[in-house]
Coordinates of C-alpha atoms in Angstrom, one line a residue:
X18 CA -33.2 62.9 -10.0
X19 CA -30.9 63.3 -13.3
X20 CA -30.4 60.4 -15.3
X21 CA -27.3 58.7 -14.9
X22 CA -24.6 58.9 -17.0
X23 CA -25.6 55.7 -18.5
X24 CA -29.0 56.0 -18.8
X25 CA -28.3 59.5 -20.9
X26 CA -25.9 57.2 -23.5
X27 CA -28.3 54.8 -23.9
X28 CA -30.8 57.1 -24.7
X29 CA -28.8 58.3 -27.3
X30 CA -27.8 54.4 -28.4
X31 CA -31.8 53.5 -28.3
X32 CA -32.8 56.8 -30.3
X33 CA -30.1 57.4 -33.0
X34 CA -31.9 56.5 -36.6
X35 CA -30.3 55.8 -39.9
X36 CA -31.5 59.2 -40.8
X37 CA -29.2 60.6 -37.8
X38 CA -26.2 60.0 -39.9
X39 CA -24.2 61.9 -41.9
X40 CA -23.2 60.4 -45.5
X41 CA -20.0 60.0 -45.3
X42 CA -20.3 58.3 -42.4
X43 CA -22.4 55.8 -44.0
X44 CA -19.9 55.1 -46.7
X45 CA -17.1 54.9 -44.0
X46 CA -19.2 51.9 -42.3
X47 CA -19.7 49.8 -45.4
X48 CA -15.6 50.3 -46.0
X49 CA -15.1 49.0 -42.5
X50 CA -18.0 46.3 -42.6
X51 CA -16.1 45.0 -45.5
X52 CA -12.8 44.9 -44.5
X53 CA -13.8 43.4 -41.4
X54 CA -15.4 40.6 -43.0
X55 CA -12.0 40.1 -45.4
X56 CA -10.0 40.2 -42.2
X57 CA -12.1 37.6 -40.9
X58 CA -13.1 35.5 -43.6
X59 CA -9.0 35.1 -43.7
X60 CA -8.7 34.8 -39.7
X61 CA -10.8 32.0 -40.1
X62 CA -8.2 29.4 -41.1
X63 CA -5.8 30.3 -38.5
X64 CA -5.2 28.8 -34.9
X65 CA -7.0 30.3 -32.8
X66 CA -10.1 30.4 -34.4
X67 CA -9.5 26.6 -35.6
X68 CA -8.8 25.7 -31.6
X69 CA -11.5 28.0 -30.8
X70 CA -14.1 25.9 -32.8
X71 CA -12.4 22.8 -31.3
X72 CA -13.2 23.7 -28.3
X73 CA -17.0 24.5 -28.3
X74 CA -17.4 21.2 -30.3
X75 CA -19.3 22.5 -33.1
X76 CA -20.8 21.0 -35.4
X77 CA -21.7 21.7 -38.8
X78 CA -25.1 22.8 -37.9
X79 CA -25.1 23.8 -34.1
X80 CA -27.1 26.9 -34.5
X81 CA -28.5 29.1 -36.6
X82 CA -25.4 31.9 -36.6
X83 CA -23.2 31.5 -39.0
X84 CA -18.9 31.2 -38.2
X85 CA -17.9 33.3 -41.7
X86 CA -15.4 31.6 -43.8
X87 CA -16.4 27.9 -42.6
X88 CA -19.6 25.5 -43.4
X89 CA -20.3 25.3 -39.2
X90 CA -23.2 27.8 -37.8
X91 CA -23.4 28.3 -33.7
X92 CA -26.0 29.5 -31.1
X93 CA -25.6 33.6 -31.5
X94 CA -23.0 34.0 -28.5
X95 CA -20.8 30.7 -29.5
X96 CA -20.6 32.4 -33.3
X97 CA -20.1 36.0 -31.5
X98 CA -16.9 35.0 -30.2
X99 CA -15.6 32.6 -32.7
X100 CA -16.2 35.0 -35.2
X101 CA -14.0 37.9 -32.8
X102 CA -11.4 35.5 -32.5
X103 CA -11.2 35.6 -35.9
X104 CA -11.4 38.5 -37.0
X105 CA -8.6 39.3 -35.0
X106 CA -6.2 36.4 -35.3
X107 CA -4.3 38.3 -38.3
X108 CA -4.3 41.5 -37.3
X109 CA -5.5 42.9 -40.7
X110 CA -8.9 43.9 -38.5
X111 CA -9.1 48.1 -38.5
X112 CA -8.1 50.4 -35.6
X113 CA -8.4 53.8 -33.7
X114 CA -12.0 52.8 -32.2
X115 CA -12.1 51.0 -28.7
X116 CA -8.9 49.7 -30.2
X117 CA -10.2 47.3 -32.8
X118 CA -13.6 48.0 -32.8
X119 CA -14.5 46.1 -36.2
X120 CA -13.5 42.7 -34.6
X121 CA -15.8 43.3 -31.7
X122 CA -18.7 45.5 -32.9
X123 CA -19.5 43.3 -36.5
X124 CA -19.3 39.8 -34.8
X125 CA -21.5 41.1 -32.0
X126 CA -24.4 42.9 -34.7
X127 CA -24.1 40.0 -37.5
X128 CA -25.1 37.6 -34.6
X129 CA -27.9 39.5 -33.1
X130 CA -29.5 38.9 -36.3
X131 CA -29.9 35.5 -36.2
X132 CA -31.5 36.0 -32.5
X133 CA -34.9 35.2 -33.0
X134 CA -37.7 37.7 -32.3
X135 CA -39.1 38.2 -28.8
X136 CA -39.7 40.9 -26.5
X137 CA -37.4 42.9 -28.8
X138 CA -37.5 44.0 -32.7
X139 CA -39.2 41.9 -34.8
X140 CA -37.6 41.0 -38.0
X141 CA -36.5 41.3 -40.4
X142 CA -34.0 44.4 -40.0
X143 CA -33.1 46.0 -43.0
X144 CA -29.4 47.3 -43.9
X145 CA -29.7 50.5 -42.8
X146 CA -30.4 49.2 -39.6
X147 CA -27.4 47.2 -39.3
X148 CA -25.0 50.4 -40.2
X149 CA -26.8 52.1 -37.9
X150 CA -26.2 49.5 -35.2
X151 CA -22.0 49.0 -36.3
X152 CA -21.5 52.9 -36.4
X153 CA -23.0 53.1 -32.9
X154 CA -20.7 50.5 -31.3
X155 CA -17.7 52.1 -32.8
X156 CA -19.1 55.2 -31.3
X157 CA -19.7 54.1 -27.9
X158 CA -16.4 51.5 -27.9
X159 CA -14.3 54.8 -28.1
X160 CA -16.3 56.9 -26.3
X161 CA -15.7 54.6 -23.2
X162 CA -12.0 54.3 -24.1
X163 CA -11.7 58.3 -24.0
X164 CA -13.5 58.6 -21.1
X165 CA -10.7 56.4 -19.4
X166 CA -8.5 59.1 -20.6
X167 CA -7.6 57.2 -24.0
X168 CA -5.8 54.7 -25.7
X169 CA -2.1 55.6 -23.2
X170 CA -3.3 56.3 -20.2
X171 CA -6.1 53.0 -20.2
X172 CA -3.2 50.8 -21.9
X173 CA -0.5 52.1 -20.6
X174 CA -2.1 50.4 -17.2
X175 CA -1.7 47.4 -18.7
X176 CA -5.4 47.1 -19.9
X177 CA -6.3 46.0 -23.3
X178 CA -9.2 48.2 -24.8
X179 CA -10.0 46.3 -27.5
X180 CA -11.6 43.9 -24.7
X181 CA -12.6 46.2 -21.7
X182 CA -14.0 49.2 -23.8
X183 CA -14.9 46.7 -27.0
X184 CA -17.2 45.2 -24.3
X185 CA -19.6 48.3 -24.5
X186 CA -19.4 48.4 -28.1
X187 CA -20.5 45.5 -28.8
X188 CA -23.5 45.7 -26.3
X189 CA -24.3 49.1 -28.1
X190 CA -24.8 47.5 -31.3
X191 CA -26.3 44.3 -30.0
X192 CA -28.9 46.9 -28.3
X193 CA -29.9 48.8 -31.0
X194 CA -30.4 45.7 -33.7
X195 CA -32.4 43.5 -30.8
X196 CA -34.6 46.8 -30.6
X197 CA -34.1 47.4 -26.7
X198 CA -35.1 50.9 -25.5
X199 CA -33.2 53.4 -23.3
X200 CA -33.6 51.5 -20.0
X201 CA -33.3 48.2 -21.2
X202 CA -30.1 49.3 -23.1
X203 CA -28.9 50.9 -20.1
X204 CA -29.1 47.5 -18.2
X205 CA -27.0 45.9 -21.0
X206 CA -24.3 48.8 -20.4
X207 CA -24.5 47.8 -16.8
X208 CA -23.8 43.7 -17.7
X209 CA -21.1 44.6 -19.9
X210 CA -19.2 46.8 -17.4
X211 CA -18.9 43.6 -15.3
X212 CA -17.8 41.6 -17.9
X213 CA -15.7 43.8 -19.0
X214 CA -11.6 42.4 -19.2
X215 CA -8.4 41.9 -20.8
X216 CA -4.8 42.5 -19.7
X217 CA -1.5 43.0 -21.9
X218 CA -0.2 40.2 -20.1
X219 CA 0.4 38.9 -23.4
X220 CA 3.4 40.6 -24.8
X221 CA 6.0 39.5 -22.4
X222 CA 5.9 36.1 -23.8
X223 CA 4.4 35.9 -27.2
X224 CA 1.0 34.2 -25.9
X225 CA -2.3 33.5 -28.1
X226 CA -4.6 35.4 -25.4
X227 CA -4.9 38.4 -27.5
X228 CA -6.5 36.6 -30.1
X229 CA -8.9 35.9 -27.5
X230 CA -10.1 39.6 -26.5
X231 CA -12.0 40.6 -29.3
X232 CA -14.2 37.3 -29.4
X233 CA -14.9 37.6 -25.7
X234 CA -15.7 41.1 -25.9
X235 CA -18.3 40.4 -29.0
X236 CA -19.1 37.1 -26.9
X237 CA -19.9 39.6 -23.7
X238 CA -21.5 42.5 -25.1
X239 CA -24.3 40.6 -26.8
X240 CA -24.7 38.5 -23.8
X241 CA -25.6 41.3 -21.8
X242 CA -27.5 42.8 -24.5
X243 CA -29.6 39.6 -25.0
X244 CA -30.1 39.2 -20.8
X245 CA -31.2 43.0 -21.1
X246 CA -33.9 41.8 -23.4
X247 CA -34.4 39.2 -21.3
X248 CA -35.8 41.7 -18.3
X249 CA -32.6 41.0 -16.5
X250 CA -31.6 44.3 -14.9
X251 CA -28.1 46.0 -14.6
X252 CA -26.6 48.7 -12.8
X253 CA -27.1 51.8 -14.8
X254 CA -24.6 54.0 -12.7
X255 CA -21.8 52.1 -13.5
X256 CA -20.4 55.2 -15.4
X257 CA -21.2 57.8 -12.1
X258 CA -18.1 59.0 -9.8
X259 CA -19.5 55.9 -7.6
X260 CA -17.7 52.7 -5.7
X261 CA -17.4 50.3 -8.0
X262 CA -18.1 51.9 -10.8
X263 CA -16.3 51.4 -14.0
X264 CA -13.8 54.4 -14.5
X265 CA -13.3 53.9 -10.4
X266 CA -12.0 50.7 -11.2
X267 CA -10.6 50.6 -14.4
X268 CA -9.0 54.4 -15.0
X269 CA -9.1 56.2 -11.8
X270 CA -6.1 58.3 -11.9
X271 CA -7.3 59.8 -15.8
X272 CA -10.9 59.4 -16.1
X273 CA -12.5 62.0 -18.0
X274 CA -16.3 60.7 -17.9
X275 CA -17.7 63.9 -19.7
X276 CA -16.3 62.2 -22.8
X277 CA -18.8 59.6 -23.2
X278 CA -21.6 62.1 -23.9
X279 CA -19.2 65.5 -25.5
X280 CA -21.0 66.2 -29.3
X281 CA -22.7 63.0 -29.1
X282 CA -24.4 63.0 -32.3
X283 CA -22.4 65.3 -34.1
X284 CA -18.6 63.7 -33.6
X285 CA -18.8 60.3 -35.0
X286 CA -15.9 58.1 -33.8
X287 CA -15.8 55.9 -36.7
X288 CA -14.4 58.8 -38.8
X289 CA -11.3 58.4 -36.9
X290 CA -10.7 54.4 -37.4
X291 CA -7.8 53.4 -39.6
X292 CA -8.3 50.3 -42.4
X293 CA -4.7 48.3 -42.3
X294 CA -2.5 48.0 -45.1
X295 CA -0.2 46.0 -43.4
X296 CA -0.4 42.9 -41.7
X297 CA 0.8 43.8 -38.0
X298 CA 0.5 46.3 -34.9
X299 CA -0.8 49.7 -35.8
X300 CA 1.9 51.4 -34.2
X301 CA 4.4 49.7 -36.7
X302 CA 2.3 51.1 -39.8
X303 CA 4.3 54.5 -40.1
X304 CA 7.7 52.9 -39.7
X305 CA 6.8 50.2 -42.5
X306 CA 5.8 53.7 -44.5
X307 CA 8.9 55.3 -43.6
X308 CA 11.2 52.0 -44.4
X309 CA 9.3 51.6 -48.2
X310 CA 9.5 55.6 -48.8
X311 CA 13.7 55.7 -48.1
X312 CA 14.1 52.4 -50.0
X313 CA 12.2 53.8 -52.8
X314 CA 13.5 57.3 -52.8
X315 CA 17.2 56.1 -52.2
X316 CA 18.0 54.0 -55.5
X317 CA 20.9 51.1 -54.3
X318 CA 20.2 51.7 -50.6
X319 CA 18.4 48.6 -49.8
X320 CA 22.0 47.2 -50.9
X321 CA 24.0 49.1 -49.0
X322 CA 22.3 49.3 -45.5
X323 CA 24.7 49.6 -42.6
X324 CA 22.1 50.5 -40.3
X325 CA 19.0 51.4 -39.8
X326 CA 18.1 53.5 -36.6
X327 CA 14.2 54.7 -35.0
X328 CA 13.4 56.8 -32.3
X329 CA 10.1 56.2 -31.0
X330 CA 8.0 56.7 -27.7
X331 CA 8.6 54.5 -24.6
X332 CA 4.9 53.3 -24.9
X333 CA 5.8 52.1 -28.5
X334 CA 8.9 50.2 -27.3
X335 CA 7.4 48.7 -24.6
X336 CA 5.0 47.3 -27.4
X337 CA 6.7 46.8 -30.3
X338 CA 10.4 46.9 -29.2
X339 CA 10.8 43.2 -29.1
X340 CA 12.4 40.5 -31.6
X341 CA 10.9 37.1 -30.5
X342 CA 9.9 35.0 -33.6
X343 CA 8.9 32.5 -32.6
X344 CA 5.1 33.1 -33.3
X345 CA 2.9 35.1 -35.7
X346 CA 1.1 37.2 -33.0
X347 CA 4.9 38.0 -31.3
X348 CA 6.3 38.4 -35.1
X349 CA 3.7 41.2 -36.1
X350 CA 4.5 43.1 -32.3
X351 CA 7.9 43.4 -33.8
X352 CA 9.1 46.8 -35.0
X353 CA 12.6 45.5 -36.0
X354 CA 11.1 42.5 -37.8
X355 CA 8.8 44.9 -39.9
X356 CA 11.5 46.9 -40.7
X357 CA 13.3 44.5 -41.8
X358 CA 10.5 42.8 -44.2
X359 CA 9.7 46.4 -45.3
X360 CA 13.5 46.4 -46.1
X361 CA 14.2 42.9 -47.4
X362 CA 10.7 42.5 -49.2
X363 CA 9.6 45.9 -50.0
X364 CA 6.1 44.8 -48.5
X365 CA 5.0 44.0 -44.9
X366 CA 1.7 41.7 -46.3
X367 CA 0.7 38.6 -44.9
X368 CA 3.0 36.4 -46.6
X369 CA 5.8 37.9 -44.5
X370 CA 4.5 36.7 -41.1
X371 CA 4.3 33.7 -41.5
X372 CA 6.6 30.5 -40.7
X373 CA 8.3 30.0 -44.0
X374 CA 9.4 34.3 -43.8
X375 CA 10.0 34.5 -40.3
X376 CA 12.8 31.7 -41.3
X377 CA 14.6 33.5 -44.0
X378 CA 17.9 33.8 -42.7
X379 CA 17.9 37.8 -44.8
X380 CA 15.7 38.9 -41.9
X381 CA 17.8 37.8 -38.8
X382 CA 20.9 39.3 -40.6
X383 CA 18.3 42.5 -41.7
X384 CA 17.1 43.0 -37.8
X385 CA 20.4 42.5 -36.5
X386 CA 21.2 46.2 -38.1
X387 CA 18.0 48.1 -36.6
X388 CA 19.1 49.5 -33.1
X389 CA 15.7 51.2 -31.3
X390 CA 16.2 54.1 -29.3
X391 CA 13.9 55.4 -26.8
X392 CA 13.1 59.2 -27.1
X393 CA 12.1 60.8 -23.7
X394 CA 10.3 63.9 -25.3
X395 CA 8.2 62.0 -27.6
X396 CA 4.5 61.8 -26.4
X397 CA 3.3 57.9 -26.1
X398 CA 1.3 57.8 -29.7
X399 CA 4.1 59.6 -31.7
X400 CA 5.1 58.3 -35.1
X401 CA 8.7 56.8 -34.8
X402 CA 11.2 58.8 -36.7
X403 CA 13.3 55.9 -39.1
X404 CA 17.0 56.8 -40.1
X405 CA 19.2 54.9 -42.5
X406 CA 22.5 55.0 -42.4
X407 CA 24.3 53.3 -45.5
X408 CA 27.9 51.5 -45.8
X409 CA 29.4 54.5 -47.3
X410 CA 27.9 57.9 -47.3
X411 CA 25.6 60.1 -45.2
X412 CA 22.1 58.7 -43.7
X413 CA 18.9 59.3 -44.5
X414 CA 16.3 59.8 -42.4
X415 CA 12.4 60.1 -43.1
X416 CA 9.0 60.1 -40.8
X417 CA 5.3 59.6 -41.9
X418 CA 3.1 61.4 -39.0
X419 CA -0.1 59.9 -40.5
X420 CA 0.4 56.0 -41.6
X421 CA -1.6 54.9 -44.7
X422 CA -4.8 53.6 -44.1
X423 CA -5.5 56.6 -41.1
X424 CA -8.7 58.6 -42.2
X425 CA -6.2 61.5 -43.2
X426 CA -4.3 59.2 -45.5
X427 CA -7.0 56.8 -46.6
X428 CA -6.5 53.9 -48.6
X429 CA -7.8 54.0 -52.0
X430 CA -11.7 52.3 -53.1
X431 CA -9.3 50.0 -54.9
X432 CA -6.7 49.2 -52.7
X433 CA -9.6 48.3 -50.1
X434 CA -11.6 45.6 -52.7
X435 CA -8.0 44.4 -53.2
X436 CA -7.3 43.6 -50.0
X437 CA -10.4 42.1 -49.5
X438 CA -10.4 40.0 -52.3
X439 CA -6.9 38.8 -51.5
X440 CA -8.5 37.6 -48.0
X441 CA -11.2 36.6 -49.1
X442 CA -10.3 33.9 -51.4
X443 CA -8.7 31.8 -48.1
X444 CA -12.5 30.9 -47.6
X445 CA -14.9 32.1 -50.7
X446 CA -14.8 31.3 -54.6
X447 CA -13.9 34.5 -56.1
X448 CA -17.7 34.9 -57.1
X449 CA -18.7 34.8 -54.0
X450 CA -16.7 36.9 -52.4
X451 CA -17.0 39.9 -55.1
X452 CA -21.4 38.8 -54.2
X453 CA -20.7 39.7 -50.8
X454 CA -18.5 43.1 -51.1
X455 CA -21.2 44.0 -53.5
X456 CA -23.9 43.7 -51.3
X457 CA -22.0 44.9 -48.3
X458 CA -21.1 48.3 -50.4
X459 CA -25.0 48.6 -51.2
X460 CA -25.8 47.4 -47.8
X461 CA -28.0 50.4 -47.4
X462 CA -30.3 49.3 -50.1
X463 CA -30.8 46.2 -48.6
X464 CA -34.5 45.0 -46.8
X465 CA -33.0 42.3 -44.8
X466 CA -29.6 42.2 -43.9
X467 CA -30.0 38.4 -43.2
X468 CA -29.2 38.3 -46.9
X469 CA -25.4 38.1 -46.2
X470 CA -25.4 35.5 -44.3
X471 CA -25.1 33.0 -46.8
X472 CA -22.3 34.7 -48.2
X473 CA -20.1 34.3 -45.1
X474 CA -20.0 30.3 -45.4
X475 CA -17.0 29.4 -46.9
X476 CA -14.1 26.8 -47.4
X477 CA -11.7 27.6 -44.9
X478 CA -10.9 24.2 -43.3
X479 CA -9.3 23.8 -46.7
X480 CA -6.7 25.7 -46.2
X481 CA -3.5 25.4 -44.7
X482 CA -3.2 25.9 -40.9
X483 CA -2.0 30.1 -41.0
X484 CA 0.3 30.5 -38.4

């Protein structure tokens, strides 16, 4: 008999090597690495996170996995999710992979290295080990994503990736840093189909759960990597054409399970991930672009706006066509409230999410002029198309098919250490935090990678509740 489906990716999981991968593929992982821990280091003194810790009672010295940007450590599974929760409360975290693969696959691999050594890989494991481990979860987070016939057809349904397909990246990179080979890897493949979850239940009223997702994916896909090591068997056809398996359940009407293996090896899926310049939704990105390059190009028109008009997708309306305020997470779904911060502010940063902004009465007066309207012909993941239309005089109209921060339009070395400086510094000293981009940028040089660790404590409970 053939091996199943997932048996034949977790060979591939068990036996990629550091030496397997293409340099620039290596130098992508250590820019996503890092802004991963900037997004999170930052996430860290938001709610969520904050409540998060509340809830699982920690205490300063719980465990022996650190919860980056704070002075509390956790038992590996506890710090997984925390950490996720985190990472993802600002939505700063990257995109394009599962959805947000960073926010699942980091938490997951940093905390499997503070799992101590059994039936698995002994320690330590070096640097190279750990990009190995972070490019593979991105790799198989998107492969199961396109297998469900991608990002539209899996979300459209009303599932939310980052959680269901996350799941299986995190469990990929879980697997490869605890050592496991092809059939125990398999079996964690098989836990983390059934843990597998996450609806967009969330957008109709502006609630916290999506915070949620990518700590319980990172929570859940070292969980069943761990219970792999453990001996604990799981099903390993759970990617076959077989009843209840998991694109039968989750995408039967567009699953296309050849994905999960096509140029294995040779495609990377990291290479596709976007780093966020702006602090909300990815599918607001090119209209922020679009908003700053008219303003900027059209000298006087940000003082003479009589309206501003977008034709976007129905799958982008549905997302990002509403105006509720009342909360960060339902602020940065807005596509007329980053318009009209790109508009009023000339930048859609942090700063402009939260409470003190979302109150400026400019902004209610800004979005009252942006009028959405839903093109037909447009495919689901099309860039909107912005138009202004001034007092006096003819619009203007501009669109930005690749947003800044895609791998086509990349952000700058700079721009990157910027941002994750500016995040930084809501947890870390400013020498600390330039310690730990330096060693994550030379992370391949490194013999242990526990030698971040002690980088990722920080001050956050410091700071000002973010929200």
């Amino acid at each position: 008999m053939s091996d199943s489906i997932s048996l034949q990716l977790a060979h591939f999981c068990a036996g990629t090597r550091y030496d397997d991968l293409p340099a620039e593929v290596v130098a992508r992982a250590k820019r996503h690495i890092l802004d991963t821990f900037g997004a999170t280091l930052a996430g860290a003194a938001a709610f969520e996170p904050r409540q998060v810790l509340q809830m699982l009672g920690a205490e300063p010295s719980a465990g022996t996995s650190p919860v980056w940007g704070t002075t509390r450590s956790l038992g590996a599974r506890d710090a997984a999710f925390a950490n996720g929760v985190a990472a993802h409360a600002l939505e700063l975290d990257d995109t394009g992979g599962c959805d947000h693969s960073g926010a699942v696959v980091l938490p997951a691999a940093i905390a499997a290295l503070t799992v101590p050594a059994g039936r698995a890989r002994p320690r330590p494991v070096s640097g190279r080990d750990l990009i190995t481990a972070v490019v593979l979860g991105y790799d198989i987070g998107r492969r199961v994503l396109e297998a469900c016939g991608g990002y539209s057809a899996h979300n459209g349904k009303g599932w939310h990736s980052t959680a269901t397909c996350g799941t299986f990246g995190a469990a990929a990179a879980a697997s490869h840093l605890l050592g496991l080979d092809a059939a125990d890897t398999a079996a964690a493949f098989g836990h983390a189909a059934s843990f597998s979850s996450g609806l967009w239940a969330f957008i109709h009223d502006a609630s916290q759960t999506k915070r949620l997702h990518a700590g319980r994916a990172a929570e859940g896909g070292l969980t069943a990597a761990l219970l792999a090591a453990q001996g604990v068997s799981g099903p390993t056809q759970v990617f076959d054409d077989v009843w209840g398996g998991f694109f039968n359940a989750f995408a039967s009407a567009s699953k296309q399970p050849e994905a999960l293996l096509a140029e294995a090896g040779s495609v990377w899926k990291l290479m596709r991930c976007s780093i966020k310049p702006h602090a909300s939704c990815r599918s607001n990105h090119s209209t922020i672009d679009a908003v700053l390059h008219l303003m900027a190009a059209n000298p006087g028109l940000a003082q003479q706006v009589g309206r501003i008009d977008v034709r976007l997708s129905a799958f982008v309306h549905d997302m990002c066509g509403g105006r509720d305020l009342a909360s960060l997470s339902s602020a940065q779904m807005s596509m007329p409230y980053a318009i009209a911060i790109a508009w009023v502010f000339g930048d859609a940063g942090l700063a402009r999410y939260l409470a003190p902004a979302r109150k400026d009465a400019r902004l209610s007066a800004a979005m009252s002029l942006v009028r959405l309207h839903v093109d037909p012909e447009m495919a689901a993941l099309d860039e909107p198309v912005v138009s202004v239309t001034p007092q006096r005089g003819a619009s203007v109209s501009h669109h930005v098919p690749i947003a800044l921060g895609a791998p086509a339009n990349p952000l700058s070395d700079a721009a990157l250490r910027a941002k994750f400086s500016e995040l930084a510094a809501i947890a870390l000293p400013a020498e600390q935090a330039d310690a730990l981009a330096d060693r994550v940028l030379h992370l391949d040089e490194l013999d242990d990678a526990r030698a971040l660790l002690p980088l990722l404590a920080g001050q956050s409970e410091r700071h000002e509740l973010i929200r």
